[in-house]
Coordinates of N, CA and C in Angstrom, one line a residue:
Chain A
E1 N 1.0 -1.5 -0.3 CA -0.1 0.1 -0.3 C 0.9 1.4 0.1
D2 N 0.4 2.2 -0.9 CA 1.2 3.4 -1.1 C 1.0 4.5 0.1
Q3 N 2.1 5.0 1.0 CA 1.8 5.6 2.2 C 3.1 6.8 2.2
V4 N 2.8 7.4 3.1 CA 3.8 8.6 3.2 C 3.6 8.8 4.8
T5 N 5.0 9.0 5.4 CA 4.8 9.2 6.8 C 5.9 10.4 7.0
Q6 N 5.5 11.4 7.9 CA 6.3 12.5 8.3 C 6.8 12.4 9.8
S7 N 8.1 12.6 9.8 CA 8.4 13.2 11.4 C 9.5 14.3 11.4
P8 N 9.5 15.0 12.6 CA 8.5 14.6 13.8 C 7.0 15.3 13.3
E9 N 6.3 14.9 14.2 CA 4.8 15.4 14.4 C 4.7 16.9 14.5
A10 N 5.7 17.3 15.1 CA 5.7 18.8 15.6 C 7.4 19.1 15.9
L11 N 7.8 20.4 15.9 CA 9.1 20.6 16.3 C 9.2 22.2 16.4
R12 N 9.7 22.3 17.9 CA 10.0 23.6 18.4 C 11.7 24.1 18.0
L13 N 12.0 25.2 17.5 CA 13.0 25.5 17.2 C 13.3 27.0 17.6
Q14 N 14.5 27.3 18.3 CA 14.9 28.5 18.4 C 15.3 29.3 17.0
E15 N 15.0 30.5 16.8 CA 15.3 31.4 16.0 C 16.8 31.0 15.4
G16 N 17.2 30.6 14.1 CA 18.6 30.6 13.9 C 18.7 29.3 14.2
E17 N 18.0 28.5 14.7 CA 18.5 26.9 14.6 C 18.5 26.0 13.8
S18 N 19.2 25.6 13.0 CA 18.9 24.8 12.1 C 18.5 23.4 12.1
S19 N 17.5 22.8 11.3 CA 17.0 21.3 11.7 C 16.3 20.8 9.9
S20 N 16.0 19.7 10.3 CA 15.5 19.0 9.0 C 14.4 18.2 9.3
L21 N 13.4 18.3 8.5 CA 12.0 17.5 8.4 C 12.2 16.2 7.8
N22 N 11.4 15.2 8.0 CA 11.7 13.9 7.2 C 10.4 13.8 6.5
C23 N 10.2 12.8 5.6 CA 9.4 12.2 4.9 C 9.6 11.1 4.2
S24 N 9.4 9.8 4.8 CA 9.4 8.5 4.3 C 8.1 8.1 3.5
Y25 N 8.5 7.4 2.3 CA 7.4 6.9 1.5 C 7.8 5.6 0.9
T26 N 6.6 5.0 1.0 CA 6.4 3.5 -0.1 C 5.5 3.7 -1.2
V27 N 5.8 3.5 -2.4 CA 5.0 4.1 -3.4 C 5.2 3.0 -4.2
S28 N 4.4 2.4 -5.1 CA 4.5 1.6 -6.7 C 5.3 2.2 -7.5
G29 N 5.2 3.4 -7.8 CA 6.0 4.2 -8.8 C 6.0 5.8 -8.6
L30 N 7.1 6.3 -8.3 CA 7.0 7.6 -8.2 C 7.0 8.4 -9.1
R31 N 5.9 9.3 -9.6 CA 6.0 10.4 -10.4 C 6.5 12.0 -10.2
G32 N 6.4 11.8 -8.9 CA 7.0 13.2 -8.0 C 6.8 13.4 -6.6
L33 N 7.7 13.9 -6.0 CA 7.3 14.1 -4.5 C 7.3 15.6 -4.3
F34 N 6.4 16.4 -3.5 CA 6.2 17.7 -3.2 C 6.5 18.0 -1.7
W35 N 6.7 19.2 -1.5 CA 6.6 19.8 -0.5 C 5.5 21.1 -0.7
Y36 N 4.8 21.0 0.7 CA 4.0 22.4 0.7 C 4.4 22.8 2.0
R37 N 3.9 24.3 1.9 CA 3.7 24.5 3.3 C 2.1 25.2 3.7
Q38 N 1.9 24.9 4.8 CA 0.4 25.1 5.1 C 0.1 25.8 6.3
D39 N -0.5 27.3 6.2 CA -0.6 28.2 7.5 C -1.9 27.7 7.8
P40 N -2.5 28.1 9.0 CA -3.8 27.7 9.5 C -4.8 28.3 8.9
G41 N -5.9 27.2 8.6 CA -7.1 28.0 7.6 C -6.5 28.3 6.4
K42 N -5.7 27.7 5.8 CA -5.3 28.2 4.4 C -4.9 26.9 3.5
G43 N -4.7 27.4 2.3 CA -4.6 26.2 1.5 C -3.0 25.8 1.6
P44 N -2.6 24.6 0.9 CA -1.2 24.2 0.9 C -0.5 25.2 -0.3
E45 N 0.8 25.7 0.0 CA 1.1 26.8 -0.6 C 2.5 25.9 -1.4
F46 N 2.6 25.5 -2.4 CA 3.6 24.8 -3.1 C 5.3 25.5 -2.9
L47 N 5.8 24.7 -2.6 CA 7.6 24.6 -2.3 C 8.3 24.1 -3.1
F48 N 8.1 22.8 -3.3 CA 9.5 22.1 -4.3 C 8.7 20.9 -4.9
T49 N 9.0 20.6 -6.1 CA 8.9 19.3 -6.8 C 10.2 18.7 -6.9
L50 N 10.3 17.4 -6.7 CA 11.6 16.5 -6.6 C 11.3 15.2 -7.4
Y51 N 11.9 14.8 -8.3 CA 11.6 13.8 -9.2 C 12.4 12.2 -9.1
S52 N 13.5 12.8 -9.1 CA 14.3 11.3 -8.9 C 15.7 11.5 -7.8
A53 N 15.8 10.3 -7.2 CA 16.7 10.0 -6.2 C 18.0 10.9 -6.5
G54 N 18.6 12.1 -5.7 CA 19.7 12.6 -5.7 C 19.6 14.1 -6.2
E55 N 18.3 14.2 -6.4 CA 17.8 15.7 -6.7 C 17.8 16.5 -5.6
E56 N 18.0 17.9 -5.8 CA 17.8 18.9 -4.7 C 17.3 20.1 -5.1
K57 N 16.4 20.7 -4.4 CA 16.0 22.3 -4.8 C 16.2 23.1 -3.6
E58 N 16.1 24.3 -4.1 CA 16.5 25.2 -2.8 C 15.8 26.7 -2.9
K59 N 15.4 27.1 -2.0 CA 14.4 28.0 -1.8 C 14.8 29.0 -0.9
E60 N 15.5 30.2 -0.6 CA 15.8 31.0 0.3 C 16.1 30.0 1.5
R61 N 15.5 29.9 2.7 CA 16.6 29.0 3.9 C 15.8 27.5 3.9
L62 N 15.1 27.2 2.6 CA 14.8 25.9 2.6 C 15.4 25.0 1.6
K63 N 15.8 23.7 1.9 CA 16.4 22.8 0.8 C 15.9 21.8 1.0
A64 N 15.3 21.2 -0.1 CA 14.6 19.7 -0.3 C 15.7 18.8 -1.1
T65 N 15.6 17.5 -0.3 CA 16.7 16.6 -1.1 C 15.7 15.0 -1.2
L66 N 16.1 14.4 -2.0 CA 15.3 13.1 -2.3 C 16.1 12.0 -2.4
T67 N 15.8 10.6 -1.7 CA 16.6 9.4 -2.0 C 15.2 8.6 -2.5
K68 N 15.7 7.5 -2.6 CA 14.6 6.3 -3.1 C 13.7 5.8 -2.3
K69 N 13.8 6.4 -1.0 CA 13.0 5.9 0.4 C 12.4 7.3 0.9
E70 N 13.1 8.4 1.0 CA 12.6 9.2 1.7 C 13.2 10.7 1.4
S71 N 12.8 11.8 1.9 CA 13.0 13.1 1.3 C 13.1 14.0 2.7
F72 N 14.1 15.0 2.6 CA 13.9 15.7 3.7 C 14.0 17.2 3.2
L73 N 13.7 18.1 4.1 CA 13.3 19.6 4.3 C 14.4 19.9 5.2
H74 N 15.2 20.4 4.7 CA 16.2 21.3 5.7 C 16.1 22.6 6.1
I75 N 16.1 23.2 7.3 CA 15.6 24.5 7.3 C 16.8 25.0 8.1
T76 N 17.3 26.1 7.4 CA 18.8 26.7 7.6 C 18.4 28.2 8.3
A77 N 18.9 28.3 9.5 CA 18.5 29.5 10.4 C 17.3 30.2 10.2
P78 N 16.4 29.3 10.9 CA 14.8 29.6 10.5 C 14.5 31.1 11.0
K79 N 13.4 31.5 10.9 CA 12.9 32.7 11.4 C 11.7 32.5 11.8
P80 N 10.7 33.2 12.5 CA 9.4 33.0 13.2 C 8.8 33.0 12.1
E81 N 8.7 33.8 10.9 CA 7.7 33.8 9.9 C 7.7 32.2 9.1
D82 N 8.6 31.5 9.5 CA 9.0 30.0 8.8 C 8.2 29.4 9.7
S83 N 7.3 29.4 10.8 CA 6.5 29.0 11.2 C 5.2 28.2 10.9
A84 N 5.0 27.2 10.4 CA 3.6 26.6 9.7 C 4.0 25.1 9.8
T85 N 2.8 24.3 9.0 CA 2.9 23.1 8.8 C 3.3 22.8 7.6
Y86 N 4.3 21.7 7.6 CA 5.1 21.3 6.1 C 4.4 20.0 5.7
L87 N 4.0 20.1 4.7 CA 3.5 18.8 4.2 C 4.3 18.2 3.1
C88 N 4.3 16.8 3.1 CA 4.9 16.1 2.0 C 3.7 15.5 1.4
A89 N 3.9 15.3 -0.1 CA 3.0 14.7 -0.5 C 4.0 13.9 -2.0
V90 N 3.3 12.5 -2.3 CA 3.7 11.7 -3.3 C 2.9 11.5 -4.5
L91 N 3.3 11.5 -5.9 CA 2.4 11.1 -6.6 C 2.7 10.2 -7.5
P92 N 1.9 9.1 -7.1 CA 2.2 7.7 -7.5 C 1.7 7.7 -9.1
L93 N 1.9 6.3 -9.8 CA 1.3 6.0 -11.0 C -0.1 6.4 -11.3
D94 N -0.7 6.0 -10.3 CA -2.3 6.1 -10.6 C -2.8 7.6 -10.4
D95 N -2.0 8.5 -10.3 CA -2.4 9.8 -10.0 C -2.9 10.5 -8.9
K96 N -3.3 9.5 -7.9 CA -4.0 9.8 -6.7 C -3.0 10.2 -5.9
I97 N -2.6 11.7 -5.5 CA -1.7 12.3 -4.8 C -1.8 11.8 -3.4
I98 N -1.0 11.7 -2.4 CA -1.0 11.0 -1.3 C 0.0 12.0 -0.2
F99 N -1.0 12.7 0.7 CA 0.1 13.3 1.6 C 0.3 12.7 3.0
G100 N 1.1 13.2 3.4 CA 1.5 13.0 5.0 C 0.7 13.6 6.0
K101 N 0.9 13.4 7.1 CA 0.2 14.4 8.2 C 0.8 15.7 8.4
G102 N 1.9 15.8 7.8 CA 2.6 17.1 8.1 C 3.6 16.9 9.3
T103 N 4.2 18.1 9.3 CA 5.3 18.4 10.5 C 4.8 19.9 11.2
R104 N 4.4 20.1 12.1 CA 4.2 21.3 12.7 C 5.3 22.1 13.2
L105 N 5.8 23.2 12.5 CA 7.2 23.7 13.0 C 6.7 25.1 13.3
H106 N 7.6 25.2 14.8 CA 7.3 26.6 15.6 C 8.7 27.1 15.9
I107 N 8.6 28.4 15.3 CA 9.9 29.1 15.4 C 10.1 30.0 16.7
L108 N 10.8 29.7 17.5 CA 10.6 30.8 18.7 C 11.5 32.0 18.4
P109 N 11.0 33.2 18.9 CA 12.0 34.4 18.3 C 13.0 34.4 19.6
Chain B
E1 N 1.1 37.2 -9.9 CA 1.2 35.6 -10.0 C -0.1 34.9 -10.3
P2 N -0.3 34.2 -11.2 CA -1.7 33.5 -11.3 C -1.8 32.4 -10.2
E3 N -3.5 32.5 -9.6 CA -3.4 31.4 -8.7 C -5.2 31.0 -8.7
V4 N -5.0 29.8 -7.9 CA -6.2 29.2 -8.0 C -7.4 30.1 -7.1
T5 N -8.4 30.2 -7.2 CA -9.5 31.1 -6.2 C -10.6 30.1 -6.4
Q6 N -11.2 30.1 -5.1 CA -12.4 29.4 -4.5 C -13.5 29.9 -3.7
T7 N -14.7 29.6 -4.3 CA -15.8 30.6 -3.7 C -16.6 29.6 -3.1
P8 N -17.8 29.8 -1.8 CA -17.5 30.5 -0.8 C -16.3 30.4 -0.2
S9 N -16.0 31.2 1.0 CA -14.7 30.9 1.5 C -15.2 30.2 2.8
H10 N -16.4 30.1 3.1 CA -17.0 29.4 4.1 C -18.8 29.1 3.6
Q11 N -19.2 28.0 4.0 CA -20.5 27.5 3.5 C -20.9 26.9 4.9
V12 N -22.2 26.9 5.6 CA -22.9 26.4 6.4 C -24.2 26.0 6.1
T13 N -24.5 24.5 6.0 CA -25.6 23.9 5.5 C -26.2 23.2 6.2
Q14 N -27.4 22.8 6.3 CA -28.3 21.7 6.9 C -27.8 20.4 6.0
M15 N -27.8 19.7 7.1 CA -27.8 17.8 6.7 C -28.6 17.6 5.8
G16 N -28.5 17.0 4.5 CA -29.4 16.9 3.6 C -29.7 17.7 2.2
Q17 N -28.8 19.0 2.5 CA -28.9 20.1 1.7 C -27.8 20.1 0.5
E18 N -28.2 20.1 -0.6 CA -27.3 19.9 -1.7 C -26.0 21.2 -1.6
V19 N -24.8 21.3 -1.7 CA -24.2 22.4 -1.5 C -23.2 22.2 -3.0
I20 N -22.6 23.3 -3.7 CA -21.9 23.4 -4.9 C -20.7 24.3 -4.4
L21 N -19.5 23.7 -4.5 CA -18.6 24.4 -4.0 C -17.7 24.8 -5.6
R22 N -17.4 25.9 -5.5 CA -16.8 26.6 -6.9 C -15.5 27.1 -7.0
C23 N -14.4 27.0 -8.0 CA -13.2 26.7 -8.2 C -12.8 27.5 -9.4
V24 N -11.7 28.7 -9.7 CA -11.3 28.8 -10.7 C -10.0 28.6 -10.9
P25 N -9.8 27.6 -11.9 CA -8.1 27.2 -11.9 C -7.5 28.1 -12.5
I26 N -6.1 28.1 -12.6 CA -5.2 28.9 -13.1 C -5.3 28.5 -14.7
S27 N -5.3 29.7 -15.6 CA -5.7 29.8 -16.8 C -5.4 28.9 -17.9
N28 N -4.0 28.4 -17.8 CA -3.5 27.3 -18.7 C -3.4 25.8 -18.3
H29 N -3.8 25.7 -17.0 CA -3.8 24.5 -16.6 C -4.9 23.6 -17.2
L30 N -4.4 22.3 -17.4 CA -5.3 21.2 -17.9 C -5.9 20.1 -17.0
Y31 N -5.2 20.0 -15.7 CA -5.8 19.3 -14.9 C -6.2 19.5 -13.4
F32 N -7.2 19.6 -13.3 CA -8.0 20.1 -12.0 C -8.3 18.6 -11.2
Y33 N -8.6 19.2 -9.6 CA -8.6 18.3 -8.6 C -9.3 18.9 -7.6
W34 N -10.1 18.1 -6.9 CA -10.6 18.5 -5.5 C -9.9 17.7 -4.2
Y35 N -9.7 18.0 -2.9 CA -9.5 17.4 -1.9 C -10.3 18.1 -0.8
R36 N -10.0 17.1 0.1 CA -10.8 17.6 1.4 C -9.7 17.4 2.8
Q37 N -9.7 18.2 3.8 CA -9.0 17.9 4.9 C -10.3 18.3 6.1
I38 N -10.1 17.1 6.8 CA -11.0 17.1 8.1 C -10.3 17.8 9.0
L39 N -10.7 18.7 10.0 CA -10.1 19.2 10.8 C -8.9 18.6 11.6
G40 N -7.8 18.8 11.5 CA -6.8 18.0 12.4 C -6.0 16.9 11.5
Q41 N -6.8 16.7 10.4 CA -6.3 15.6 9.6 C -5.7 15.5 8.4
K42 N -5.1 14.8 7.4 CA -4.2 15.1 6.7 C -5.1 15.4 5.2
V43 N -4.8 16.1 4.5 CA -5.2 16.2 3.3 C -5.5 15.2 2.3
E44 N -6.9 14.8 1.7 CA -7.2 13.6 1.1 C -7.6 13.9 -0.4
F45 N -7.1 12.9 -1.3 CA -7.8 13.2 -2.7 C -8.9 12.8 -2.8
L46 N -9.7 13.5 -3.6 CA -11.3 13.1 -3.7 C -11.2 12.7 -5.2
V47 N -11.0 13.5 -6.0 CA -11.0 13.3 -7.8 C -10.1 14.2 -8.4
S48 N -9.4 13.8 -9.7 CA -9.2 14.5 -10.5 C -10.0 14.6 -11.8
F49 N -9.6 15.2 -12.8 CA -10.5 15.7 -13.9 C -9.9 16.1 -15.0
Y50 N -9.6 15.6 -16.1 CA -8.8 16.2 -17.3 C -9.8 15.9 -18.8
N51 N -9.7 16.7 -19.5 CA -10.1 16.9 -20.5 C -11.8 16.4 -20.5
N52 N -12.6 17.4 -19.9 CA -13.9 17.3 -19.4 C -14.4 16.0 -18.7
E53 N -13.6 14.9 -18.1 CA -14.1 13.6 -17.6 C -13.1 13.6 -16.5
I54 N -13.8 12.8 -15.3 CA -13.0 12.1 -14.5 C -12.1 11.4 -14.8
S55 N -10.8 11.4 -14.2 CA -9.9 10.4 -14.6 C -9.4 9.6 -13.5
E56 N -9.3 10.3 -12.2 CA -9.2 9.3 -11.3 C -10.2 9.7 -10.1
K57 N -10.6 8.8 -9.0 CA -11.2 9.3 -7.9 C -11.2 8.2 -6.9
S58 N -11.1 8.7 -5.8 CA -11.1 8.0 -4.3 C -12.1 7.1 -3.9
E59 N -12.2 6.4 -2.7 CA -13.4 5.5 -2.4 C -14.2 6.7 -1.7
I60 N -13.5 7.9 -1.4 CA -14.5 8.7 -0.6 C -15.5 9.3 -1.7
F61 N -15.2 9.5 -2.8 CA -15.7 10.2 -3.9 C -17.0 9.2 -4.5
D62 N -17.9 9.1 -3.6 CA -19.3 8.0 -4.0 C -20.3 8.8 -4.8
D63 N -21.5 8.3 -4.9 CA -22.4 9.0 -5.9 C -23.1 10.2 -5.2
Q64 N -22.7 10.5 -3.8 CA -23.0 11.9 -3.5 C -22.4 13.1 -4.3
F65 N -21.1 12.8 -4.6 CA -20.4 13.7 -5.1 C -20.3 13.7 -6.9
S66 N -20.4 15.3 -7.2 CA -20.0 14.9 -8.5 C -19.1 16.2 -9.0
V67 N -18.4 16.4 -10.0 CA -17.9 17.5 -10.5 C -18.0 17.7 -12.3
E68 N -18.2 19.0 -12.1 CA -17.9 19.5 -13.6 C -17.5 20.7 -13.8
R69 N -17.2 21.0 -15.0 CA -16.6 22.3 -15.7 C -17.9 23.0 -16.5
P70 N -18.5 23.6 -16.3 CA -19.5 24.1 -16.8 C -19.2 25.0 -17.9
D71 N -18.2 25.7 -18.0 CA -17.6 27.1 -18.9 C -16.1 26.6 -19.2
G72 N -15.5 27.5 -19.4 CA -14.1 27.5 -19.9 C -13.3 27.8 -18.6
S73 N -13.8 28.4 -17.3 CA -13.0 28.8 -16.4 C -13.6 28.0 -15.1
N74 N -14.6 27.9 -14.8 CA -15.0 27.2 -13.4 C -15.0 25.9 -13.5
F75 N -14.6 25.2 -12.1 CA -14.8 23.7 -11.7 C -15.4 23.7 -10.8
T76 N -16.6 23.0 -10.4 CA -17.5 22.6 -9.5 C -17.4 21.4 -8.9
L77 N -17.6 21.5 -7.5 CA -17.9 20.1 -6.8 C -19.2 20.3 -6.1
K78 N -20.4 19.2 -6.4 CA -21.5 19.0 -6.1 C -21.6 18.2 -5.0
I79 N -21.9 18.2 -3.7 CA -22.4 17.2 -2.9 C -24.1 17.3 -3.0
R80 N -24.8 16.0 -3.0 CA -25.9 16.0 -3.1 C -26.8 16.2 -2.3
S81 N -26.3 15.4 -1.2 CA -27.4 15.4 0.3 C -26.2 15.2 1.1
T82 N -25.8 16.4 2.0 CA -24.7 16.3 2.7 C -25.2 15.6 4.0
K83 N -23.8 15.4 4.4 CA -23.9 14.5 5.8 C -23.3 15.3 6.6
L84 N -23.4 15.1 8.0 CA -22.2 15.9 9.3 C -20.8 15.4 8.8
E85 N -20.6 14.6 8.4 CA -19.1 13.9 8.2 C -18.8 14.7 6.9
D86 N -19.1 15.0 6.2 CA -19.0 15.9 5.1 C -18.4 17.2 5.4
S87 N -18.3 17.8 6.9 CA -18.1 18.9 7.4 C -16.4 18.7 7.2
A88 N -15.5 19.7 6.5 CA -14.4 20.1 6.2 C -14.1 20.9 5.2
M89 N -12.9 21.2 5.4 CA -11.8 22.3 4.2 C -12.0 21.3 3.1
Y90 N -12.7 22.2 2.0 CA -12.3 21.6 0.4 C -11.4 22.4 -0.4
F91 N -10.5 21.6 -0.8 CA -9.7 22.4 -1.5 C -9.5 22.1 -3.1
C92 N -9.6 23.1 -3.9 CA -9.3 22.9 -5.5 C -7.8 23.0 -5.8
A93 N -7.4 22.4 -6.8 CA -6.2 22.3 -6.9 C -5.9 22.4 -8.8
S94 N -5.2 22.9 -9.2 CA -4.9 22.8 -10.9 C -3.5 22.3 -11.2
S95 N -3.0 22.0 -12.1 CA -1.9 21.7 -12.4 C -1.6 21.7 -13.8
F96 N -0.3 22.1 -14.7 CA -0.4 21.9 -15.9 C 0.6 20.6 -16.2
Q97 N 1.5 20.1 -15.4 CA 2.1 18.9 -15.2 C 1.9 18.4 -14.0
E98 N 3.1 17.9 -13.4 CA 2.7 17.3 -12.0 C 2.1 18.0 -10.8
T99 N 3.1 19.4 -11.0 CA 2.9 20.3 -9.8 C 1.5 20.6 -9.7
Q100 N 0.7 20.6 -8.6 CA -0.4 20.8 -8.2 C -0.3 22.4 -7.6
Y101 N -1.2 23.3 -7.8 CA -1.1 24.5 -6.9 C -2.7 24.5 -6.7
F102 N -2.8 25.0 -5.3 CA -3.9 24.9 -4.2 C -4.5 26.0 -4.0
G103 N -6.1 26.1 -4.1 CA -6.8 27.3 -3.8 C -6.8 27.5 -2.1
P104 N -7.4 28.6 -1.9 CA -7.5 29.0 -0.3 C -8.4 28.0 0.3
G105 N -9.5 27.4 -0.3 CA -10.1 26.6 0.1 C -11.6 26.8 0.7
T106 N -12.7 26.1 1.0 CA -13.9 26.4 1.5 C -14.2 25.5 2.5
R107 N -14.5 26.4 3.6 CA -14.6 25.7 4.8 C -16.4 25.1 4.9
L108 N -16.5 24.0 4.8 CA -17.9 23.4 4.8 C -18.5 23.1 6.3
L109 N -19.3 23.5 6.6 CA -19.7 23.2 8.1 C -21.3 22.6 7.8
V110 N -21.7 21.4 8.1 CA -22.9 20.5 7.8 C -23.6 20.5 9.0
L111 N -25.0 21.2 9.4 CA -25.4 21.0 10.8 C -26.3 20.1 11.0

């Protein structure tokens, strides 16, 4: 069965304290892996798409990496405005995207 | 920057009533989707739509649900007879290729 597991469920960091969020997946065939940011009561905001193992993408303080079994979202020197829930999702061959439960990130000033 | 829009932002309805949720996808996108998110739970796929027909649907998307693209810009989700458990945020998304862009959602409350 295709599934996505994110860890940790929640993470509290001090401003400037770098860390990584994990997304482990099992899928029959991976067409793409996505990272989204979701603020409370809002829709998921697209961050990155990764297609194959070894691929990396960067945007400001965020960097996403992909292996054959997992993806990491690295956050470097985070700021309070980076506080949000970060969602990982995979797109299998059947086109039914599967989301993880997300990691709630809280950055303390 | 183009974005997906959804109306209404909030909808309150009585159990058994029909609701229509509306979405305007990004203009050059070809694939359209509906998702739901029950409070505190993960985002769940409902249906995908391409070339004026459903391409995939989940087990959640039963006979009470239908989708339509009535004109060149709108994409709608109809729930025929709402149940209490249909209370959730409903998100529309659109894509040109694999990457999906989401709207702000409609919060549906069924009483």
